[in-house]
């Protein structure tokens, strides 16, 4: 048994005392009735973790005791008091209790062999940022519901609280929309998966989606869906060629890239499709946010297309770039009518001269930090996920040519550890608009859940610490000491991990 807590992410304050809380068997969690859901969820996790160890629990519920207690505390904050007799988790909310229990779960994952010994002490903890996310691209590769649940469960062990579900892209549309059945019939079937040689297709049924959301909600993880407009639209166009500028023919892409064929800005049908998609999302997803993409739109067709040119003339806009802004504004308004707030990739900030982006649109900075700096300067809330700062998990862990991942970038554990969503250029007002940050896993090369695990862990452990832990409490040397202990916990959960050089 480890003699220190070695938690990831590192809590705000840790005081270790004398003696140990010892537990033989699966501990019994009880407490205030408002925490019933958390107690049920975590009790099941403890039991499953225990069973993974292969040990029998013969205690008949007489093992160590964990109490959950309501106290006045900030949302998500918790206190753990560990004595020789019991552990008390205090929090003001279910989210806080869940976070405290996950820290405790980490300690239990380090033990077993039929008994766990945890040093007595007291931990006080609260997050630095409220938005701590991971995006999974389920278009280029279709991940199973089972894998997504395993991932969400393991993310929540690190207090990651947003699962950004990338549901549409050139290589596959995964969201059923009643009014547009061909999105699934045609758009969900990638022609071929060149790398794996496997046919890659599929979609999530409404029941699958509800199942994932319920699973995530029980773990205090918010599921934020993304449908990408008006670029990355090959799957839509293959299903509904009339929505493109040229009329096609189009196909669900089987290559990675940025494609010329995007939705036609002059065709009102694209807003009918968006309305149906937003209605479906609003019905299924409780999150206040819908991500509308907006990245990497090619304008060559818009320059040639008579319908797009007509739209330009009607709107009094000069460039196709401005037309994208006009579309974004309209989509954001449609979402607002449905009680949702739009999030867009940082391209949505460009050429917004005449059709200004509504202030409540959240900007996700990915091409660097600049988008986040600019957006917060304009009064937008910001999610930082810079591809230059370790947040792109499709990049290689190191320059080793034998590592899997995109060739054009590298994201080391150290970069993820060093990233700070608040940059020195930001004023205090701008910093206050930074919701937090995210890691993103694009899946063109990641054609199995096992490979996804290898790309996500342990980089997300470092990023979780960047998003959760107070800046003053961060220390890479100390993280390096804790990480091997933590990776053994992840081994126990059956997570495949990178174990090479942390600094690339
Ligand atoms: C992106 O990586 N295209 C957002
Ligand atoms: Zn057009």
Coordinates of C-alpha atoms and ligand atoms in Angstrom, one line a residue:
X1 CA 0.0 0.0 0.0
X2 CA 1.3 3.4 -0.9
X3 CA 2.1 5.6 2.1
X4 CA 0.9 8.8 0.4
X5 CA -2.4 9.7 -1.2
X6 CA -0.8 10.4 -4.6
X7 CA -4.1 11.7 -6.0
X8 CA -4.5 12.9 -9.6
X9 CA -5.4 15.7 -9.9
X10 CA -3.6 17.0 -6.9
X11 CA -6.1 18.5 -4.3
X12 CA -5.8 22.0 -3.0
X13 CA -4.8 21.0 0.5
X14 CA -3.6 17.6 1.9
X15 CA -2.8 17.0 5.5
X16 CA -1.6 13.5 6.4
X17 CA -1.8 12.3 10.0
X18 CA -0.8 9.2 12.0
X19 CA -2.3 5.8 11.5
X20 CA -4.5 4.1 8.8
X21 CA -8.0 3.5 7.9
X22 CA -8.1 -0.2 7.1
X23 CA -10.8 -1.9 5.1
X24 CA -11.2 -5.5 4.4
X25 CA -13.7 -5.9 1.7
X26 CA -16.0 -3.5 -0.2
X27 CA -16.6 -0.4 2.0
X28 CA -20.2 0.5 2.9
X29 CA -21.1 4.1 1.9
X30 CA -24.0 5.8 3.6
X31 CA -25.1 9.3 4.4
X32 CA -27.6 12.1 3.9
X33 CA -30.5 11.1 1.7
X34 CA -29.9 13.9 -0.8
X35 CA -26.8 12.0 -1.8
X36 CA -28.6 8.7 -2.5
X37 CA -27.8 8.8 -6.3
X38 CA -24.1 9.4 -5.7
X39 CA -24.0 6.7 -2.9
X40 CA -25.6 4.2 -5.3
X41 CA -23.4 5.0 -8.2
X42 CA -20.1 4.9 -6.3
X43 CA -21.1 1.8 -4.3
X44 CA -21.5 0.0 -7.6
X45 CA -18.1 1.4 -8.8
X46 CA -16.4 0.2 -5.6
X47 CA -17.9 -3.2 -5.9
X48 CA -16.9 -3.5 -9.6
X49 CA -13.3 -2.2 -8.9
X50 CA -13.0 -4.7 -6.1
X51 CA -14.2 -7.6 -8.3
X52 CA -11.6 -6.6 -10.9
X53 CA -9.0 -7.4 -8.3
X54 CA -10.2 -10.9 -8.1
X55 CA -10.7 -10.8 -4.4
X56 CA -13.7 -12.2 -2.6
X57 CA -15.6 -10.0 -0.2
X58 CA -16.7 -12.1 2.7
X59 CA -17.6 -9.3 5.0
X60 CA -21.3 -9.2 4.4
X61 CA -21.4 -5.5 4.5
X62 CA -19.3 -5.2 7.6
X63 CA -16.2 -3.7 5.9
X64 CA -15.0 -0.1 6.4
X65 CA -17.5 2.7 6.6
X66 CA -17.7 5.9 4.5
X67 CA -20.2 8.6 5.5
X68 CA -21.4 11.4 3.1
X69 CA -22.4 14.6 4.9
X70 CA -24.0 17.8 3.7
X71 CA -22.1 20.9 4.6
X72 CA -22.2 24.4 3.2
X73 CA -19.5 24.4 0.5
X74 CA -19.0 25.7 -3.0
X75 CA -20.5 23.6 -5.9
X76 CA -18.1 20.7 -6.7
X77 CA -15.9 21.3 -3.5
X78 CA -15.5 18.5 -1.0
X79 CA -13.6 17.6 2.2
X80 CA -12.3 14.1 3.1
X81 CA -11.7 13.3 6.7
X82 CA -10.0 10.0 7.1
X83 CA -9.7 8.5 10.6
X84 CA -8.9 5.0 11.8
X85 CA -12.6 4.2 12.2
X86 CA -14.3 5.8 9.2
X87 CA -14.0 8.2 6.3
X88 CA -16.3 11.2 6.1
X89 CA -16.9 13.0 2.8
X90 CA -18.5 16.4 3.2
X91 CA -19.9 18.6 0.4
X92 CA -22.6 21.0 -0.4
X93 CA -23.8 19.3 -3.5
X94 CA -24.0 15.9 -5.2
X95 CA -21.2 16.9 -7.5
X96 CA -18.9 17.7 -4.5
X97 CA -19.7 14.3 -2.9
X98 CA -19.1 12.5 -6.2
X99 CA -15.7 14.3 -6.5
X100 CA -14.7 13.4 -3.0
X101 CA -15.7 9.8 -3.5
X102 CA -13.7 9.6 -6.7
X103 CA -10.6 10.8 -4.8
X104 CA -11.3 8.1 -2.3
X105 CA -11.9 5.5 -5.1
X106 CA -8.4 6.3 -6.4
X107 CA -7.0 5.3 -3.0
X108 CA -9.0 2.1 -2.9
X109 CA -7.8 1.3 -6.4
X110 CA -4.3 1.4 -5.1
X111 CA -4.9 -1.3 -2.6
X112 CA -6.9 -4.5 -2.4
X113 CA -5.2 -7.9 -2.0
X114 CA -8.2 -8.3 0.3
X115 CA -7.4 -5.2 2.4
X116 CA -6.9 -1.5 1.9
X117 CA -4.9 0.8 4.2
X118 CA -5.4 4.5 3.7
X119 CA -3.3 7.0 5.7
X120 CA -5.4 9.1 8.2
X121 CA -5.7 12.7 7.3
X122 CA -7.7 15.5 5.8
X123 CA -8.1 16.7 2.3
X124 CA -9.8 19.9 1.2
X125 CA -10.5 20.3 -2.5
X126 CA -12.2 22.4 -5.1
X127 CA -11.8 23.0 -8.8
X128 CA -10.0 25.9 -10.5
X129 CA -12.2 25.8 -13.6
X130 CA -15.8 24.6 -14.0
X131 CA -15.3 23.3 -17.5
X132 CA -13.0 20.3 -17.6
X133 CA -13.6 18.4 -20.8
X134 CA -12.7 15.7 -23.3
X135 CA -14.0 15.5 -26.9
X136 CA -14.2 12.2 -28.6
X137 CA -14.6 12.1 -32.4
X138 CA -17.2 9.4 -33.0
X139 CA -17.5 10.2 -36.7
X140 CA -14.2 9.1 -38.2
X141 CA -14.4 6.0 -36.0
X142 CA -17.6 4.7 -34.5
X143 CA -17.0 3.9 -30.9
X144 CA -19.4 1.6 -29.1
X145 CA -21.7 2.8 -26.3
X146 CA -19.8 0.3 -24.0
X147 CA -16.5 2.0 -24.7
X148 CA -17.9 5.5 -24.3
X149 CA -19.3 4.5 -20.9
X150 CA -16.0 3.0 -19.8
X151 CA -14.3 6.2 -20.9
X152 CA -16.7 8.5 -19.1
X153 CA -16.4 6.5 -15.9
X154 CA -12.6 6.7 -16.0
X155 CA -12.7 10.5 -16.9
X156 CA -14.9 11.1 -13.9
X157 CA -12.3 9.5 -11.7
X158 CA -10.2 12.5 -12.6
X159 CA -13.0 15.1 -12.0
X160 CA -13.4 15.6 -15.8
X161 CA -16.9 16.8 -16.0
X162 CA -17.7 17.4 -19.7
X163 CA -17.9 14.8 -22.4
X164 CA -18.0 16.6 -25.8
X165 CA -19.6 14.1 -28.2
X166 CA -18.5 14.9 -31.8
X167 CA -21.4 13.2 -33.6
X168 CA -21.0 14.4 -37.2
X169 CA -18.2 14.9 -39.7
X170 CA -17.2 14.1 -43.3
X171 CA -16.7 10.4 -42.5
X172 CA -20.0 9.7 -40.8
X173 CA -23.2 11.1 -39.3
X174 CA -24.2 9.4 -36.1
X175 CA -27.3 11.1 -34.8
X176 CA -30.8 9.9 -36.0
X177 CA -33.1 12.7 -37.1
X178 CA -36.6 11.6 -37.8
X179 CA -37.3 14.0 -40.6
X180 CA -34.0 13.1 -42.4
X181 CA -33.7 9.3 -42.4
X182 CA -31.0 9.2 -45.1
X183 CA -28.5 10.8 -42.7
X184 CA -28.4 7.4 -41.1
X185 CA -29.2 5.2 -44.0
X186 CA -26.5 6.7 -46.2
X187 CA -24.6 9.3 -44.0
X188 CA -23.6 6.9 -41.2
X189 CA -21.7 4.5 -43.6
X190 CA -18.2 5.5 -44.2
X191 CA -17.2 4.0 -47.6
X192 CA -14.2 2.3 -46.2
X193 CA -11.8 2.6 -43.4
X194 CA -8.5 2.6 -45.2
X195 CA -6.3 2.1 -42.2
X196 CA -8.0 -0.8 -40.4
X197 CA -9.4 -2.3 -43.6
X198 CA -12.6 -2.5 -41.6
X199 CA -15.9 -1.1 -42.7
X200 CA -16.7 1.6 -40.2
X201 CA -20.2 2.7 -39.8
X202 CA -23.0 3.0 -37.3
X203 CA -25.1 5.4 -35.4
X204 CA -26.4 5.9 -31.9
X205 CA -30.1 5.2 -31.4
X206 CA -32.1 7.5 -29.2
X207 CA -32.0 4.8 -26.5
X208 CA -28.2 4.7 -26.8
X209 CA -28.0 8.4 -26.4
X210 CA -30.3 8.4 -23.3
X211 CA -28.3 5.6 -21.9
X212 CA -25.0 7.5 -22.3
X213 CA -26.5 10.7 -20.9
X214 CA -28.0 8.9 -17.8
X215 CA -24.7 7.1 -17.2
X216 CA -22.7 10.4 -17.5
X217 CA -25.2 12.3 -15.4
X218 CA -24.9 9.8 -12.6
X219 CA -21.2 10.6 -12.7
X220 CA -21.7 14.4 -12.8
X221 CA -20.4 14.5 -16.4
X222 CA -22.3 16.8 -18.8
X223 CA -22.7 15.5 -22.3
X224 CA -22.3 18.3 -24.9
X225 CA -23.3 17.2 -28.4
X226 CA -21.7 18.6 -31.6
X227 CA -23.1 18.7 -35.0
X228 CA -20.7 20.4 -37.4
X229 CA -22.1 23.1 -39.8
X230 CA -21.5 24.2 -42.5
X231 CA -18.2 22.5 -43.3
X232 CA -17.2 18.9 -42.6
X233 CA -20.5 18.0 -44.3
X234 CA -19.7 15.2 -46.7
X235 CA -21.9 12.7 -44.8
X236 CA -24.8 15.2 -45.0
X237 CA -24.3 15.8 -48.7
X238 CA -24.0 12.1 -49.6
X239 CA -27.5 11.7 -48.0
X240 CA -29.0 15.0 -49.3
X241 CA -27.0 16.2 -52.3
X242 CA -29.5 19.0 -52.9
X243 CA -27.9 20.8 -49.9
X244 CA -24.6 21.3 -51.6
X245 CA -23.6 24.0 -54.1
X246 CA -22.9 21.7 -57.0
X247 CA -25.6 19.0 -56.4
X248 CA -23.0 16.3 -56.3
X249 CA -22.5 13.4 -56.6
X250 CA -21.0 13.2 -53.1
X251 CA -19.9 10.3 -50.9
X252 CA -19.3 9.8 -47.2
X253 CA -15.6 10.4 -47.2
X254 CA -13.1 7.6 -46.6
X255 CA -10.1 9.9 -46.4
X256 CA -9.0 12.4 -43.8
X257 CA -8.9 16.0 -44.9
X258 CA -10.7 19.3 -45.4
X259 CA -13.0 19.1 -48.3
X260 CA -14.3 21.7 -50.8
X261 CA -17.9 20.5 -50.7
X262 CA -19.7 22.2 -47.8
X263 CA -23.3 23.1 -47.2
X264 CA -24.7 25.7 -49.7
X265 CA -25.0 29.0 -48.0
X266 CA -27.7 30.0 -50.5
X267 CA -30.0 27.1 -49.8
X268 CA -32.6 27.6 -47.0
X269 CA -32.9 23.8 -46.8
X270 CA -29.7 23.8 -44.6
X271 CA -31.6 25.7 -41.9
X272 CA -34.5 23.2 -42.1
X273 CA -32.0 20.4 -41.5
X274 CA -30.4 22.4 -38.6
X275 CA -33.8 23.0 -37.1
X276 CA -34.6 19.3 -37.1
X277 CA -31.2 18.5 -35.7
X278 CA -31.5 21.1 -33.0
X279 CA -35.1 19.9 -32.1
X280 CA -33.7 16.4 -31.7
X281 CA -30.8 17.5 -29.6
X282 CA -32.9 19.8 -27.4
X283 CA -35.3 16.8 -26.8
X284 CA -32.5 14.3 -25.9
X285 CA -29.7 16.3 -24.3
X286 CA -30.2 18.2 -21.0
X287 CA -27.0 20.2 -21.5
X288 CA -27.4 23.9 -21.9
X289 CA -24.9 23.8 -24.7
X290 CA -24.9 22.6 -28.3
X291 CA -21.6 22.7 -30.3
X292 CA -22.2 23.8 -33.9
X293 CA -18.7 23.3 -35.2
X294 CA -17.9 26.0 -37.7
X295 CA -14.3 24.9 -38.3
X296 CA -12.3 24.6 -41.5
X297 CA -15.0 25.8 -44.0
X298 CA -13.8 26.0 -47.6
X299 CA -15.3 28.8 -49.6
X300 CA -14.3 28.0 -53.2
X301 CA -17.8 26.7 -54.1
X302 CA -19.5 29.6 -52.4
X303 CA -17.5 31.9 -54.7
X304 CA -18.9 30.1 -57.8
X305 CA -22.4 29.0 -56.8
X306 CA -25.2 31.2 -58.1
X307 CA -27.3 30.6 -55.0
X308 CA -24.5 31.6 -52.7
X309 CA -23.8 34.7 -54.8
X310 CA -27.5 35.6 -54.6
X311 CA -27.4 35.2 -50.9
X312 CA -24.3 37.5 -50.7
X313 CA -26.1 40.1 -52.7
X314 CA -29.3 39.9 -50.6
X315 CA -27.5 40.1 -47.3
X316 CA -25.3 43.0 -48.4
X317 CA -22.2 41.0 -47.5
X318 CA -18.9 41.2 -49.4
X319 CA -17.1 38.0 -48.8
X320 CA -18.0 34.3 -48.3
X321 CA -16.2 34.5 -45.0
X322 CA -18.8 37.0 -43.9
X323 CA -21.5 34.6 -45.1
X324 CA -20.2 32.0 -42.6
X325 CA -20.7 34.5 -39.9
X326 CA -24.2 35.2 -41.1
X327 CA -24.9 31.4 -40.9
X328 CA -23.4 31.1 -37.4
X329 CA -25.5 34.0 -36.1
X330 CA -28.6 32.4 -37.5
X331 CA -27.8 29.0 -36.0
X332 CA -27.0 30.5 -32.6
X333 CA -30.4 32.3 -32.7
X334 CA -32.2 29.0 -33.6
X335 CA -30.5 27.4 -30.6
X336 CA -31.4 30.2 -28.3
X337 CA -35.1 29.8 -29.3
X338 CA -34.7 26.2 -28.1
X339 CA -33.1 27.3 -24.8
X340 CA -29.6 26.3 -25.8
X341 CA -26.3 28.2 -26.0
X342 CA -24.1 27.7 -29.1
X343 CA -20.4 26.8 -28.9
X344 CA -18.3 27.2 -32.0
X345 CA -14.6 26.4 -32.9
X346 CA -12.6 29.6 -33.1
X347 CA -13.2 30.2 -36.8
X348 CA -16.6 31.5 -35.8
X349 CA -14.9 34.7 -34.7
X350 CA -13.7 35.6 -38.2
X351 CA -15.3 38.2 -40.4
X352 CA -18.1 39.0 -38.0
X353 CA -18.1 42.6 -39.0
X354 CA -21.7 43.0 -40.2
X355 CA -23.3 40.0 -38.6
X356 CA -21.9 40.1 -35.1
X357 CA -21.7 36.9 -33.1
X358 CA -24.2 37.1 -30.2
X359 CA -22.2 37.6 -27.0
X360 CA -23.5 34.4 -25.5
X361 CA -21.8 32.2 -28.1
X362 CA -19.0 30.3 -26.5
X363 CA -15.8 30.1 -28.4
X364 CA -13.6 27.0 -28.3
X365 CA -10.0 27.9 -29.1
X366 CA -8.1 25.2 -30.9
X367 CA -5.7 26.6 -33.5
X368 CA -3.7 28.1 -30.6
X369 CA -4.5 30.3 -27.7
X370 CA -5.2 33.4 -29.9
X371 CA -8.9 32.5 -30.5
X372 CA -9.5 32.4 -26.8
X373 CA -7.7 35.7 -26.2
X374 CA -9.6 37.4 -29.0
X375 CA -12.9 35.9 -28.0
X376 CA -12.6 36.9 -24.3
X377 CA -11.6 40.4 -25.4
X378 CA -14.9 40.6 -27.3
X379 CA -16.8 39.5 -24.3
X380 CA -17.3 35.8 -25.2
X381 CA -16.9 33.0 -22.8
X382 CA -14.1 30.7 -23.8
X383 CA -13.0 27.0 -23.7
X384 CA -9.3 26.6 -24.2
X385 CA -8.1 23.5 -26.1
X386 CA -5.1 24.6 -28.0
X387 CA -3.5 22.1 -30.4
X388 CA -0.2 23.8 -29.7
X389 CA -0.4 23.2 -25.9
X390 CA -0.9 19.5 -25.5
X391 CA -4.7 19.4 -25.9
X392 CA -4.7 17.5 -29.3
X393 CA -4.6 13.8 -28.3
X394 CA -4.6 12.6 -31.9
X395 CA -1.0 14.0 -32.1
X396 CA 1.9 11.6 -31.1
X397 CA 3.1 11.4 -27.5
X398 CA 6.7 11.9 -28.7
X399 CA 8.5 12.3 -32.0
X400 CA 9.4 8.6 -32.0
X401 CA 8.4 7.4 -35.5
X402 CA 7.0 4.2 -34.0
X403 CA 4.4 6.2 -32.0
X404 CA 0.9 6.3 -33.4
X405 CA -0.7 9.6 -34.1
X406 CA -0.7 12.5 -36.5
X407 CA 2.6 13.5 -37.9
X408 CA 2.1 17.2 -38.0
X409 CA 2.0 17.7 -34.2
X410 CA 3.1 16.4 -30.9
X411 CA 1.3 16.6 -27.6
X412 CA 3.4 15.5 -24.6
X413 CA 2.2 14.8 -21.1
X414 CA 4.4 17.8 -20.0
X415 CA 2.7 20.1 -22.5
X416 CA -0.7 19.0 -21.1
X417 CA 0.6 19.6 -17.6
X418 CA 1.9 23.0 -18.5
X419 CA -1.1 24.3 -20.3
X420 CA -3.0 27.1 -18.6
X421 CA -6.4 28.2 -20.0
X422 CA -5.7 31.7 -18.7
X423 CA -2.9 33.3 -20.6
X424 CA -0.6 36.2 -19.6
X425 CA -2.2 38.4 -22.3
X426 CA -5.6 38.3 -20.7
X427 CA -7.0 41.0 -18.4
X428 CA -8.8 40.0 -15.3
X429 CA -12.1 40.6 -17.1
X430 CA -11.0 38.3 -19.9
X431 CA -9.8 35.6 -17.5
X432 CA -13.2 35.6 -15.8
X433 CA -14.7 34.6 -19.1
X434 CA -12.6 31.5 -19.4
X435 CA -14.8 28.6 -18.5
X436 CA -11.9 26.1 -18.6
X437 CA -10.4 23.7 -21.1
X438 CA -10.6 20.5 -23.0
X439 CA -8.6 17.8 -24.6
X440 CA -9.7 16.6 -28.1
X441 CA -9.3 13.2 -29.6
X442 CA -9.8 13.1 -33.4
X443 CA -10.1 9.6 -34.5
X444 CA -8.9 9.2 -38.1
X445 CA -6.0 7.0 -36.9
X446 CA -7.6 5.8 -33.8
X447 CA -9.7 2.9 -35.1
X448 CA -10.3 1.0 -31.8
X449 CA -11.2 1.9 -28.3
X450 CA -8.0 0.4 -27.1
X451 CA -6.0 2.8 -29.2
X452 CA -8.1 5.7 -27.9
X453 CA -7.2 4.7 -24.4
X454 CA -3.5 4.8 -25.3
X455 CA -3.9 8.3 -26.7
X456 CA -6.0 9.6 -23.8
X457 CA -4.1 8.2 -20.8
X458 CA -2.2 9.5 -19.2
X459 CA -2.3 12.8 -21.1
X460 CA -5.8 13.5 -19.7
X461 CA -4.4 13.0 -16.2
X462 CA -2.0 15.9 -16.8
X463 CA -4.7 18.0 -18.4
X464 CA -7.2 17.2 -15.6
X465 CA -4.6 18.7 -13.2
X466 CA -4.2 21.8 -15.3
X467 CA -8.0 22.3 -15.2
X468 CA -8.7 21.3 -11.6
X469 CA -5.7 22.0 -9.4
X470 CA -4.9 25.5 -8.1
X471 CA -2.0 27.0 -10.1
X472 CA 0.1 27.3 -6.9
X473 CA -0.4 23.6 -6.1
X474 CA 0.8 22.4 -9.5
X475 CA 4.3 20.9 -9.6
X476 CA 5.5 18.6 -12.5
X477 CA 8.1 16.9 -10.4
X478 CA 5.5 15.9 -7.9
X479 CA 3.1 14.8 -10.7
X480 CA 5.9 12.6 -12.0
X481 CA 6.2 11.0 -8.6
X482 CA 2.4 10.4 -8.4
X483 CA 1.9 9.3 -11.9
X484 CA 3.3 5.7 -11.8
X485 CA 1.2 5.1 -8.7
X486 CA -1.9 6.4 -10.5
X487 CA -1.1 4.4 -13.6
X488 CA -1.4 1.2 -11.6
X489 CA -4.9 2.3 -10.7
X490 CA -5.7 2.7 -14.3
X491 CA -4.2 -0.7 -15.1
X492 CA -6.6 -2.1 -12.6
X493 CA -9.5 -0.5 -14.6
X494 CA -8.2 -2.2 -17.7
X495 CA -7.0 1.0 -19.4
X496 CA -4.2 0.8 -22.0
X497 CA -1.7 3.5 -21.4
X498 CA 1.3 5.2 -22.8
X499 CA 4.3 4.8 -20.6
X500 CA 7.1 6.5 -22.5
X501 CA 8.9 9.8 -22.2
X502 CA 6.6 12.4 -20.6
X503 CA 8.5 15.4 -22.2
X504 CA 8.7 14.1 -25.7
Ligands
LIG1 C1 -10.6 21.1 -35.5 O1 -9.6 20.5 -35.0 N1 -10.9 21.1 -36.8 C2 -11.5 21.8 -34.6
LIG2 ZN1 -24.0 27.5 -52.8

